[in-house]
PDB file of C-alpha atoms in Angstrom:
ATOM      1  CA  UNK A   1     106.971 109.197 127.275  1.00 52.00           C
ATOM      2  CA  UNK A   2     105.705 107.828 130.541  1.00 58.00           C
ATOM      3  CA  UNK A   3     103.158 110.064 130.646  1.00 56.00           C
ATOM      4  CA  UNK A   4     102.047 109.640 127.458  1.00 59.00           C
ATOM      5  CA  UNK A   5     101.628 105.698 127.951  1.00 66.00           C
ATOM      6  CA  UNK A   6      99.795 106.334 130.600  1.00 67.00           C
ATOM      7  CA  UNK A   7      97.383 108.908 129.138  1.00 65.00           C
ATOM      8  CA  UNK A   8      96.473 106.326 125.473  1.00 67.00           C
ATOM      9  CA  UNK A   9      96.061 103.281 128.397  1.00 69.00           C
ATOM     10  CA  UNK A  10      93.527 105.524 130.047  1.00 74.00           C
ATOM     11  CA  UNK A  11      92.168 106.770 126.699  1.00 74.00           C
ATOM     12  CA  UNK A  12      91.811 103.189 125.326  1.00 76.00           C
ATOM     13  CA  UNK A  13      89.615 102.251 128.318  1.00 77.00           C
ATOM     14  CA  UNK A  14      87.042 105.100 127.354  1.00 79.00           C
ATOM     15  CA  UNK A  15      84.662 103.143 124.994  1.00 84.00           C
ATOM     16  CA  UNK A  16      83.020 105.905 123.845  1.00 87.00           C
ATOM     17  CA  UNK A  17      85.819 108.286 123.300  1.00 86.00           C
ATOM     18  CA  UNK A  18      87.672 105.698 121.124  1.00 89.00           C
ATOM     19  CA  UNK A  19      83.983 105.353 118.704  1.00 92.00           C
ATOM     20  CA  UNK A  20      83.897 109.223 118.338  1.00 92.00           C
ATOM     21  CA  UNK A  21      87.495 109.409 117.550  1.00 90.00           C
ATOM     22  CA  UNK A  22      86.982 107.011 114.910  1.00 93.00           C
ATOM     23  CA  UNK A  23      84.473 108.583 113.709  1.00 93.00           C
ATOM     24  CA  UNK A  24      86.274 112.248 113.641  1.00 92.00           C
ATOM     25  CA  UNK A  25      88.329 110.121 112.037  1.00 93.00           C
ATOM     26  CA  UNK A  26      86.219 108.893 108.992  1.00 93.00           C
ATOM     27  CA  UNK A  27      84.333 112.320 108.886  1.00 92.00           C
ATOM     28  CA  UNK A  28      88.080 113.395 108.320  1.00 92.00           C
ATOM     29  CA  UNK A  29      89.111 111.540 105.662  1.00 94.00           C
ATOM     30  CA  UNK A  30      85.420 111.470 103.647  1.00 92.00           C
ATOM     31  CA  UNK A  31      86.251 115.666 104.016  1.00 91.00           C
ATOM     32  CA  UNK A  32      89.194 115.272 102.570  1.00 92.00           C
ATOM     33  CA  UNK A  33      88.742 112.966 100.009  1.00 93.00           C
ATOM     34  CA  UNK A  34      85.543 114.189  99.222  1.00 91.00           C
ATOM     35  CA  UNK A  35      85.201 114.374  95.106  1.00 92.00           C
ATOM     36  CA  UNK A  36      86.131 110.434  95.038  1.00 92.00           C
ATOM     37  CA  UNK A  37      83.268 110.135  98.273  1.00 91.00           C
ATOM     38  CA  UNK A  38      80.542 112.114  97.052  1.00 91.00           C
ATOM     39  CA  UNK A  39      78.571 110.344  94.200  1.00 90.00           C
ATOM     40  CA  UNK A  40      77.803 113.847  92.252  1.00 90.00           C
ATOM     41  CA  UNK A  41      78.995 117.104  91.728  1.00 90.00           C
ATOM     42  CA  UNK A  42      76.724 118.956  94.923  1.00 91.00           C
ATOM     43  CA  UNK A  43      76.229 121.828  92.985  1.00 89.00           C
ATOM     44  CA  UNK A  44      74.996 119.991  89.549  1.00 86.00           C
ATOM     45  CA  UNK A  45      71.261 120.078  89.065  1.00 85.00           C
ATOM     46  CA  UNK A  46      70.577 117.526  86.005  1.00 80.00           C
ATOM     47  CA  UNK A  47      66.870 117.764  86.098  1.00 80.00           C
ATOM     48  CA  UNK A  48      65.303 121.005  88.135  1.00 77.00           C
ATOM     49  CA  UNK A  49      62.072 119.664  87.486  1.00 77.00           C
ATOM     50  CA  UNK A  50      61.696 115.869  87.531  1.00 79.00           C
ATOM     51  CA  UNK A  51      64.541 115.343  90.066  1.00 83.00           C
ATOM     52  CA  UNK A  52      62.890 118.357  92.864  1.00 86.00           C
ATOM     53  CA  UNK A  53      62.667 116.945  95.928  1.00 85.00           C
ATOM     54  CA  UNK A  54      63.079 113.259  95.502  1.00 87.00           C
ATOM     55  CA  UNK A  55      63.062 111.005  98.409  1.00 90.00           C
ATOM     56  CA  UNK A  56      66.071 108.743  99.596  1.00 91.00           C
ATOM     57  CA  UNK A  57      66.402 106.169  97.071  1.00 90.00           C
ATOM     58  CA  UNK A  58      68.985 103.718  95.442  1.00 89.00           C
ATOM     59  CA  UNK A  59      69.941 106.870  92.843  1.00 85.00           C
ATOM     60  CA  UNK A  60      70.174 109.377  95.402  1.00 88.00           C
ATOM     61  CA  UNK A  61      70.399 107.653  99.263  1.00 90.00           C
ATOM     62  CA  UNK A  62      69.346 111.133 101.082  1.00 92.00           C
ATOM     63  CA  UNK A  63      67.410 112.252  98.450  1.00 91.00           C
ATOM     64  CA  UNK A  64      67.619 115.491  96.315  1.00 91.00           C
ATOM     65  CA  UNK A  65      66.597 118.882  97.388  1.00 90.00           C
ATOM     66  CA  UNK A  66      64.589 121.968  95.341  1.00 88.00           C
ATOM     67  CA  UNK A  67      67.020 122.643  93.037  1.00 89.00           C
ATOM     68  CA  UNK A  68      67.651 118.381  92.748  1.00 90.00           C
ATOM     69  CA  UNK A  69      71.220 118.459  93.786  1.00 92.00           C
ATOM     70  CA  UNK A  70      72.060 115.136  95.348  1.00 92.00           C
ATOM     71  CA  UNK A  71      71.786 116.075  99.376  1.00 92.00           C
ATOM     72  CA  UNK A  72      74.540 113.229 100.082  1.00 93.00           C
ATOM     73  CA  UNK A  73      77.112 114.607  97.743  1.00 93.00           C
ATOM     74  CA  UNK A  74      76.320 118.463  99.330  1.00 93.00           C
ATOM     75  CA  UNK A  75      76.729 116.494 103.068  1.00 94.00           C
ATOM     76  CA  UNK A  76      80.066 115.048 102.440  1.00 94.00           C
ATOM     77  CA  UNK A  77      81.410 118.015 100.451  1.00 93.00           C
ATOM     78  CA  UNK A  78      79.588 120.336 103.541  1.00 92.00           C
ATOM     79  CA  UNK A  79      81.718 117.953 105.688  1.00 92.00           C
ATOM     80  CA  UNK A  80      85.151 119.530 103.804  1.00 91.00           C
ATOM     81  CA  UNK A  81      83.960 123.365 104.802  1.00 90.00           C
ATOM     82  CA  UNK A  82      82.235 122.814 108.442  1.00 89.00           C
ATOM     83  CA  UNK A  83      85.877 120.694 109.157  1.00 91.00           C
ATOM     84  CA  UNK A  84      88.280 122.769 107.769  1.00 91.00           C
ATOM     85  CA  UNK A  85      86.611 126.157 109.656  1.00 92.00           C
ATOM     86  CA  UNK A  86      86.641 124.261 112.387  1.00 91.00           C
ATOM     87  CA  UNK A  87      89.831 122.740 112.445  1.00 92.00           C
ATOM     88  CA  UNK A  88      91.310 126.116 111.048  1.00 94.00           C
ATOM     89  CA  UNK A  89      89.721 128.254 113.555  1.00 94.00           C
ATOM     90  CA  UNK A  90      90.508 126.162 116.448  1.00 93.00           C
ATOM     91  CA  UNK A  91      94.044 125.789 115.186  1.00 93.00           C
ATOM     92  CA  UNK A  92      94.552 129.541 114.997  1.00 94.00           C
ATOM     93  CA  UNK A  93      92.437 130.222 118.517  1.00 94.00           C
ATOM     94  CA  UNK A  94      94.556 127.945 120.945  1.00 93.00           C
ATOM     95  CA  UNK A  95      97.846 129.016 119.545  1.00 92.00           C
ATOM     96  CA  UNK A  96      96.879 132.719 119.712  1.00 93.00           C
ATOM     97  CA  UNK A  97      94.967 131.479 123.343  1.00 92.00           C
ATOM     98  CA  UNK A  98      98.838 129.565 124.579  1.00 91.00           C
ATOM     99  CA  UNK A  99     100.954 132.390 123.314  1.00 91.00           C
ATOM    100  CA  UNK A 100      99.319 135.076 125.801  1.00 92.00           C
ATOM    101  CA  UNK A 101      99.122 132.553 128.579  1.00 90.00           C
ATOM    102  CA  UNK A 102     103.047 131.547 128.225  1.00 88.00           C
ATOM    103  CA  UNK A 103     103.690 135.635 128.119  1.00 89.00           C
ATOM    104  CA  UNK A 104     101.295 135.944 131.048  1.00 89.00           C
ATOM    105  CA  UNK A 105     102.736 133.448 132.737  1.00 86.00           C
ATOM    106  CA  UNK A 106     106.128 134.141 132.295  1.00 83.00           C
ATOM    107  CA  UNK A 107     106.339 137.742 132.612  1.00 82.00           C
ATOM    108  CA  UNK A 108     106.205 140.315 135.455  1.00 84.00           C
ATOM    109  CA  UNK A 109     103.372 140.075 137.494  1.00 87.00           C
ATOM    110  CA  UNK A 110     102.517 144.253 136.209  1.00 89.00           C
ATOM    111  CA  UNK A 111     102.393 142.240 133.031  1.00 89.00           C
ATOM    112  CA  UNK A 112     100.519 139.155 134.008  1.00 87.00           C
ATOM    113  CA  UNK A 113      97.640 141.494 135.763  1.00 90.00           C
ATOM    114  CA  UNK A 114      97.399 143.457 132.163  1.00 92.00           C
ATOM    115  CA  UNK A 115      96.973 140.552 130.070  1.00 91.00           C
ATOM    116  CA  UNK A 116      94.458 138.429 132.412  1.00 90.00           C
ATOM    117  CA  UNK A 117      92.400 141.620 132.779  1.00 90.00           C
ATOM    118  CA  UNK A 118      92.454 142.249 128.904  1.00 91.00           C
ATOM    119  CA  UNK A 119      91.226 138.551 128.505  1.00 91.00           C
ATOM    120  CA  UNK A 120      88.562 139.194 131.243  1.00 89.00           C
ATOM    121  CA  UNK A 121      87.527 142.180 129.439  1.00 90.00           C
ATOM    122  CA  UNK A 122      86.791 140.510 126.371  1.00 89.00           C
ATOM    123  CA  UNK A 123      84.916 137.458 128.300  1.00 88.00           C
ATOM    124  CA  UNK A 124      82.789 139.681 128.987  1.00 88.00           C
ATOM    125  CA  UNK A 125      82.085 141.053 125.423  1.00 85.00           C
ATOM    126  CA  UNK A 126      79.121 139.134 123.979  1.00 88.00           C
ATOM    127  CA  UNK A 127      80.906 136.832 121.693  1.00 87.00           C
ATOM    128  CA  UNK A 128      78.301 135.963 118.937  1.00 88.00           C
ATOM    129  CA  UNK A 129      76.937 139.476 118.851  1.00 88.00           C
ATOM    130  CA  UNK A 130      80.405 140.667 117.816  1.00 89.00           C
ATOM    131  CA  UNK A 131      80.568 138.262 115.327  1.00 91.00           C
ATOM    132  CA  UNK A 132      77.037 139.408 113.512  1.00 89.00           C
ATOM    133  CA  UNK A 133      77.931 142.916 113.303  1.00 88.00           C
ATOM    134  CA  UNK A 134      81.200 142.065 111.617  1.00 89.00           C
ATOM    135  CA  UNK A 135      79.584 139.983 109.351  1.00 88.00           C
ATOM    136  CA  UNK A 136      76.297 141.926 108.931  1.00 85.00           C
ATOM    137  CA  UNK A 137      78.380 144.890 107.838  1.00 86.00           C
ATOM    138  CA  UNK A 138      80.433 143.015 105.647  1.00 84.00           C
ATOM    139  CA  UNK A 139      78.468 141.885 103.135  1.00 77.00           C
ATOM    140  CA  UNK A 140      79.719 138.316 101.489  1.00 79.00           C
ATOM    141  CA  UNK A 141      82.772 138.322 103.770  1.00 82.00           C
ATOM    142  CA  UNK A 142      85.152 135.269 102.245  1.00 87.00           C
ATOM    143  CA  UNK A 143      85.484 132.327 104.237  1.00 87.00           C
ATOM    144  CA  UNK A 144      88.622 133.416 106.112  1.00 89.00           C
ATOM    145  CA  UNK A 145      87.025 136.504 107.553  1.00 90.00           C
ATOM    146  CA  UNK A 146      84.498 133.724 109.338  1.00 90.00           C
ATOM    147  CA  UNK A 147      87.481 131.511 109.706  1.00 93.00           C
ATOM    148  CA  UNK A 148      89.749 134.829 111.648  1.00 93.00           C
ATOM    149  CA  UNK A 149      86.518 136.530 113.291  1.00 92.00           C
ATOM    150  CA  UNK A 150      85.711 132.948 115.172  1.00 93.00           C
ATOM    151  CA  UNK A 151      89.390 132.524 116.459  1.00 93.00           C
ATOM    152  CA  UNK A 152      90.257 135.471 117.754  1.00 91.00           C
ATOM    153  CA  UNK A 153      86.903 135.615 119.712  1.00 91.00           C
ATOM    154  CA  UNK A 154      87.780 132.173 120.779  1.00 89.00           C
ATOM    155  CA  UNK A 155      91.310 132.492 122.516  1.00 91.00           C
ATOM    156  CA  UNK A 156      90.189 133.328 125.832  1.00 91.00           C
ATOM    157  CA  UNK A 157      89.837 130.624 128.033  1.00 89.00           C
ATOM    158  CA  UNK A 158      92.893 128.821 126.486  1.00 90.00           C
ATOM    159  CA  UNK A 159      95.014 131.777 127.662  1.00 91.00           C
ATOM    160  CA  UNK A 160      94.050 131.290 131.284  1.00 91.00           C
ATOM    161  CA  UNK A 161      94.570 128.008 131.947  1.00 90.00           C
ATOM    162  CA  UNK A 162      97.973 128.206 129.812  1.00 90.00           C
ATOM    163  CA  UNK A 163      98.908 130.763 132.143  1.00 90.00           C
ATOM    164  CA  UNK A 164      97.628 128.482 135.175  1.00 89.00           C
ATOM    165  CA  UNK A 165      99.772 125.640 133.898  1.00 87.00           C
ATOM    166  CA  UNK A 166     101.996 127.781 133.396  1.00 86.00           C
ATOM    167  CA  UNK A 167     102.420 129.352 137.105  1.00 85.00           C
ATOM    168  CA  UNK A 168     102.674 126.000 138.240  1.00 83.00           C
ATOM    169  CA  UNK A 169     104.993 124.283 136.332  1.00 79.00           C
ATOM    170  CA  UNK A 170     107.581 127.192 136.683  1.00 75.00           C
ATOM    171  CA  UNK A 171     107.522 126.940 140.710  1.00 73.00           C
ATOM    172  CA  UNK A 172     108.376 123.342 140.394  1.00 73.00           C
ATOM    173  CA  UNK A 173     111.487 121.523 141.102  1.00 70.00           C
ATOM    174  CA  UNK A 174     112.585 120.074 137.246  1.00 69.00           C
ATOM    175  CA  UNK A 175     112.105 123.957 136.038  1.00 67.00           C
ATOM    176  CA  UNK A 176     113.887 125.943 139.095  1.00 68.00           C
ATOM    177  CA  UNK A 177     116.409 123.307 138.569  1.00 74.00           C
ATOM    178  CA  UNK A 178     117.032 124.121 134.671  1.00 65.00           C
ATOM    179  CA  UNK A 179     117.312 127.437 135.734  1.00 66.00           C
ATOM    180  CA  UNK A 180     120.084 126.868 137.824  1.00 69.00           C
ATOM    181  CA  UNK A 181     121.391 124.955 135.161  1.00 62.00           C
ATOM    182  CA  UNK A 182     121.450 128.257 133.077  1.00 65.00           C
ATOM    183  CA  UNK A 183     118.749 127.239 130.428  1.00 65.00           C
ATOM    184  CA  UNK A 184     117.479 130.786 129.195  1.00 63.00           C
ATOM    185  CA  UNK A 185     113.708 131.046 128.599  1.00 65.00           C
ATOM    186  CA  UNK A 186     113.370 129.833 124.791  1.00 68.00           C
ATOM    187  CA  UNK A 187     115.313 126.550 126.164  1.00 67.00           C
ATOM    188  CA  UNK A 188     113.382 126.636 129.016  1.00 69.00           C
ATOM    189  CA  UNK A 189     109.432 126.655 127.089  1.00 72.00           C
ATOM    190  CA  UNK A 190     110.708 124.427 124.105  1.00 69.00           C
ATOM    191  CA  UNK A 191     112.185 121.772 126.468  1.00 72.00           C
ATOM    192  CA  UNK A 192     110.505 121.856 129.978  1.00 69.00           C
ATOM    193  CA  UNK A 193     107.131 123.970 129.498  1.00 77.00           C
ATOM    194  CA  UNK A 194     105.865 123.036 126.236  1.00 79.00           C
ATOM    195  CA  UNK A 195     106.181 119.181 126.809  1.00 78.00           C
ATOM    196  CA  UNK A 196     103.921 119.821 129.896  1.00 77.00           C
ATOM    197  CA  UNK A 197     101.414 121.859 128.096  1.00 83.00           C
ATOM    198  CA  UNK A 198     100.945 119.774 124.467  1.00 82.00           C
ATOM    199  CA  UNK A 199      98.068 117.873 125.945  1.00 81.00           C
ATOM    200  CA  UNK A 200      96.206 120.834 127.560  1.00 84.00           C
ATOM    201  CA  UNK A 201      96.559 122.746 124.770  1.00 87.00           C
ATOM    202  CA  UNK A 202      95.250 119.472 122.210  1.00 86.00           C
ATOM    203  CA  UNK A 203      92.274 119.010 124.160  1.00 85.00           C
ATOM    204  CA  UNK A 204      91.153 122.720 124.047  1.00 87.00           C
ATOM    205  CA  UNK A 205      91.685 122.418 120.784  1.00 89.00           C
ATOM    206  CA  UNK A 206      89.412 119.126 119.905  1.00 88.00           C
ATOM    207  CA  UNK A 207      86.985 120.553 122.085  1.00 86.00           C
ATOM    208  CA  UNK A 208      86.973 123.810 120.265  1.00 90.00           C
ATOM    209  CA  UNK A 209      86.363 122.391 116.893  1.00 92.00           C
ATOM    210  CA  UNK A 210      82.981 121.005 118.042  1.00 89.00           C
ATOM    211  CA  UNK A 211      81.788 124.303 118.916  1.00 91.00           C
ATOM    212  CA  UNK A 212      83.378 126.554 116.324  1.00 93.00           C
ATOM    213  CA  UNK A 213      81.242 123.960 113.798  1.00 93.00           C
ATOM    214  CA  UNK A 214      77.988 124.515 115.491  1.00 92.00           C
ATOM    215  CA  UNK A 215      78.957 128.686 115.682  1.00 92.00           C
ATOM    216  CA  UNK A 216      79.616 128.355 111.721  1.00 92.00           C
ATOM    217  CA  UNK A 217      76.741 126.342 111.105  1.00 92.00           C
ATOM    218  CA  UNK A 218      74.558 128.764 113.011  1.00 92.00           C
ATOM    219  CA  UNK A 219      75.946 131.724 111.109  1.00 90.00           C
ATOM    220  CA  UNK A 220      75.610 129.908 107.623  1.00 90.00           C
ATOM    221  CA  UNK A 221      71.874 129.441 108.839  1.00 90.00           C
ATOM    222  CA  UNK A 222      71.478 133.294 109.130  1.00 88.00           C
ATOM    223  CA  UNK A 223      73.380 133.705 105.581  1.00 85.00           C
ATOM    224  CA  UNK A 224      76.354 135.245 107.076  1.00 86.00           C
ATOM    225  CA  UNK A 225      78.635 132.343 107.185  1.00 84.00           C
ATOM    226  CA  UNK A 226      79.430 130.316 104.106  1.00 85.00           C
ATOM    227  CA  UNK A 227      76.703 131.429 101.186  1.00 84.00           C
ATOM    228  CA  UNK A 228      75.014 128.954  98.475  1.00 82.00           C
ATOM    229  CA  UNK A 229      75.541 127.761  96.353  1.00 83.00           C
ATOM    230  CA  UNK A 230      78.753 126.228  98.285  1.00 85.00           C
ATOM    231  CA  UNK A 231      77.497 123.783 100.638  1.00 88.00           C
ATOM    232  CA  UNK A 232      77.496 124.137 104.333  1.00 90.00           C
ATOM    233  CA  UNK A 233      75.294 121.970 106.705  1.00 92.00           C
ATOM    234  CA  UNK A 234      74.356 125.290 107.817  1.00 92.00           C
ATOM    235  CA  UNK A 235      72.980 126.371 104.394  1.00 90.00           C
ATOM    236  CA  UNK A 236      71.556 123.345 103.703  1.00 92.00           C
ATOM    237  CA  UNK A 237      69.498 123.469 107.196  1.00 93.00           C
ATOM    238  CA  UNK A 238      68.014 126.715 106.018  1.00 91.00           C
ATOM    239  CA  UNK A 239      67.161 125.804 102.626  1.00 89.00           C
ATOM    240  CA  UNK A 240      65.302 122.768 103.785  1.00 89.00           C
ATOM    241  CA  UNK A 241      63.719 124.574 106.731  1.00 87.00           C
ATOM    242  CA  UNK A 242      60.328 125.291 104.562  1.00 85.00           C
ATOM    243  CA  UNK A 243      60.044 122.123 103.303  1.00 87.00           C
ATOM    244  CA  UNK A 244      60.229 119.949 106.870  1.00 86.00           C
ATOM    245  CA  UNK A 245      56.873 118.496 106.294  1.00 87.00           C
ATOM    246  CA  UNK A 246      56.997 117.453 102.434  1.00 87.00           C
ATOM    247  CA  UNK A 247      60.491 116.900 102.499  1.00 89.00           C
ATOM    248  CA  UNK A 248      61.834 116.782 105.653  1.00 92.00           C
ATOM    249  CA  UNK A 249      64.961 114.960 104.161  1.00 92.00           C
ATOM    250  CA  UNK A 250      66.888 117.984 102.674  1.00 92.00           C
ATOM    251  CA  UNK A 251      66.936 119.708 106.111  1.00 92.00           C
ATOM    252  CA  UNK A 252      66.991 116.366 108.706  1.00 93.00           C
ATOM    253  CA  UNK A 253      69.900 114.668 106.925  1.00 93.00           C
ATOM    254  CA  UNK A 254      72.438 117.889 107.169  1.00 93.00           C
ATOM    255  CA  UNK A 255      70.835 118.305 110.849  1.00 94.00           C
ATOM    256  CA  UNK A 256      71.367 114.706 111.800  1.00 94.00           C
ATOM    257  CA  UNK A 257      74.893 115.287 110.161  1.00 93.00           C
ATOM    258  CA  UNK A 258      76.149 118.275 112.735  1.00 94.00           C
ATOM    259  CA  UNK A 259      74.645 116.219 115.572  1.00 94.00           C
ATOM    260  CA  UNK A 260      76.621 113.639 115.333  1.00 94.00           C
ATOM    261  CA  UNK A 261      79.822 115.812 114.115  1.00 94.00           C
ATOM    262  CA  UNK A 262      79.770 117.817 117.014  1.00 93.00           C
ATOM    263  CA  UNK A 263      78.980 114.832 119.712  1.00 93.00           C
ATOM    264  CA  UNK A 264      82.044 112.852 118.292  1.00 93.00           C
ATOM    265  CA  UNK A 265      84.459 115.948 118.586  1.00 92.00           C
ATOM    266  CA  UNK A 266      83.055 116.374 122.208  1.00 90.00           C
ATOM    267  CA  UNK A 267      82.838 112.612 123.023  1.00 90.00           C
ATOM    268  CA  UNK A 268      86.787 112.443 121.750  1.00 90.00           C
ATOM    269  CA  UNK A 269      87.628 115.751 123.264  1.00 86.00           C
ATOM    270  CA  UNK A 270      86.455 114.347 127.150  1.00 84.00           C
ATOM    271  CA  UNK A 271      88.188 110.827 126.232  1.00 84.00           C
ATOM    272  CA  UNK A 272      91.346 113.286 125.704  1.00 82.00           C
ATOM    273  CA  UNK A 273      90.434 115.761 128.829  1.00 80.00           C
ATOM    274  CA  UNK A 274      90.249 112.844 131.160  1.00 77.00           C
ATOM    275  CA  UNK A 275      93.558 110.381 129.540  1.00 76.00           C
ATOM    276  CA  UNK A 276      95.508 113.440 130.021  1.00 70.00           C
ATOM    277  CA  UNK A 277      94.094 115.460 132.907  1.00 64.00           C
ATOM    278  CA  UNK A 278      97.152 117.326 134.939  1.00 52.00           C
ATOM    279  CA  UNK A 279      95.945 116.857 137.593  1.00 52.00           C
ATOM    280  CA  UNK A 280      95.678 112.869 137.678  1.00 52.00           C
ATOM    281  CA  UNK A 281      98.985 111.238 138.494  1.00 47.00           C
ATOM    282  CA  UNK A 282      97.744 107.652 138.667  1.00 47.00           C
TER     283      UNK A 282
END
């Protein structure tokens, strides 16, 4: 609890950390709540001809795009699917990513040596590249395929410094001396290891979820993420990408939207990095 006090006192004093995770935290909720947020159904087109490409106004505040769906209502409700992959595939990646590194850490060192070379293996592997061929060759893969295809390409650097925080904590005195105390190894990881690692392992995620958005944004871009008509800021990018110069609205406003989505998570994710750092016993 100490530790923790000390870590939101530190956190509090980083301005900038505390404005982006507000504003994670009203992306967040405008996600979630996002039918009573958006002012119109994002996939309703009430007039395909007198309503194309309308500029921001009091009737539509971003505008309208070809098809004149309301490009506000398509942000906030783009909001709900870049968040949710994000959070979902960062969720699944550092739990996947904390599980090897506790076994790798724990286990024999003939063990250890066959799971860090695994993950160095697959460091190597071009991660992206992977993901397009999957996706390439399977043609309007569901959202969970995207979802499962960015996490477990996405657990590898969590899993080393698990098992770094790992092979440290177990050499020191409060573990050897649970051991001699005759806590087994479950008692041992729920009571003395896991308490130690819960901030690590938060910050990887946070930071994650910045960059899985951008990845899923990208791939929506390329039409191998999530397809129209549901709206992604990916998507959206690409369907406004020919129109930049008579309506650059339909294309800036998602554009400006990731921007500032994935700054906040990154902003908040250092805040968390440096309240909580390991290494800092101040």
């Amino acid at each position: 609890m100490r530790a923790l006090r000390r870590g939101w006192l530190r956190f509090r004093a980083h301005r900038a950390a505390v404005a982006a995770g507000l504003l994670v935290a009203v992306l967040a909720i405008a996600a979630a709540f996002a039918p009573l947020v958006a002012p119109a159904d994002p996939l309703a087109q009430p007039d395909p001809v007198a309503l194309q490409n309308q500029p921001p106004s009091a009737a539509h505040l971003l505008g309208t795009d070809r098809f004149s769906r309301d490009v506000l209502s398509r942000i906030v409700y783009g909001a709900r699917v870049s968040l949710g992959v994000g959070a979902a595939a960062a969720l699944l990646a550092v739990t996947v990513g904390a599980l090897v590194g506790l076994a790798a850490g724990l286990a024999s060192p003939a063990v250890d040596q066959l799971l860090m070379r695994s993950v160095d293996v697959a460091l190597a592997l071009p991660r992206v590249f992977l993901i397009l061929l999957v996706l390439a060759l399977w043609e309007n893969a569901p959202p969970w395929v995207v979802v499962l295809l960015i996490a477990l390409t996405g657990w590898f650097q969590t899993s080393r410094v698990v098992r770094a925080l790992v092979l440290r904590l177990r050499e020191s005195e409060f573990v050897q001396a649970a051991r001699a105390l005759g806590s087994g190894r479950p008692g041992l990881v729920r009571r003395h290891l896991l308490p130690h690692l819960a901030p690590t392992i938060i910050v990887s995620a946070t930071l994650d979820v910045g960059n899985i958005i951008l990845l899923e944004s990208g791939l929506s871009y390329l039409g191998l993420g999530i397809r129209p008509p549901a709206p992604s800021w990916g998507n959206m990018i690409q369907d406004g990408k020919d129109q930049l110069f008579s309506a650059p609205w339909v294309a800036a406003a998602p554009g400006l939207a990731l921007l500032v989505t994935v700054v906040a998570f990154n902003l908040f994710g250092d805040g968390l990095q440096a309240a909580f750092d390991p290494r800092d016993r101040r």
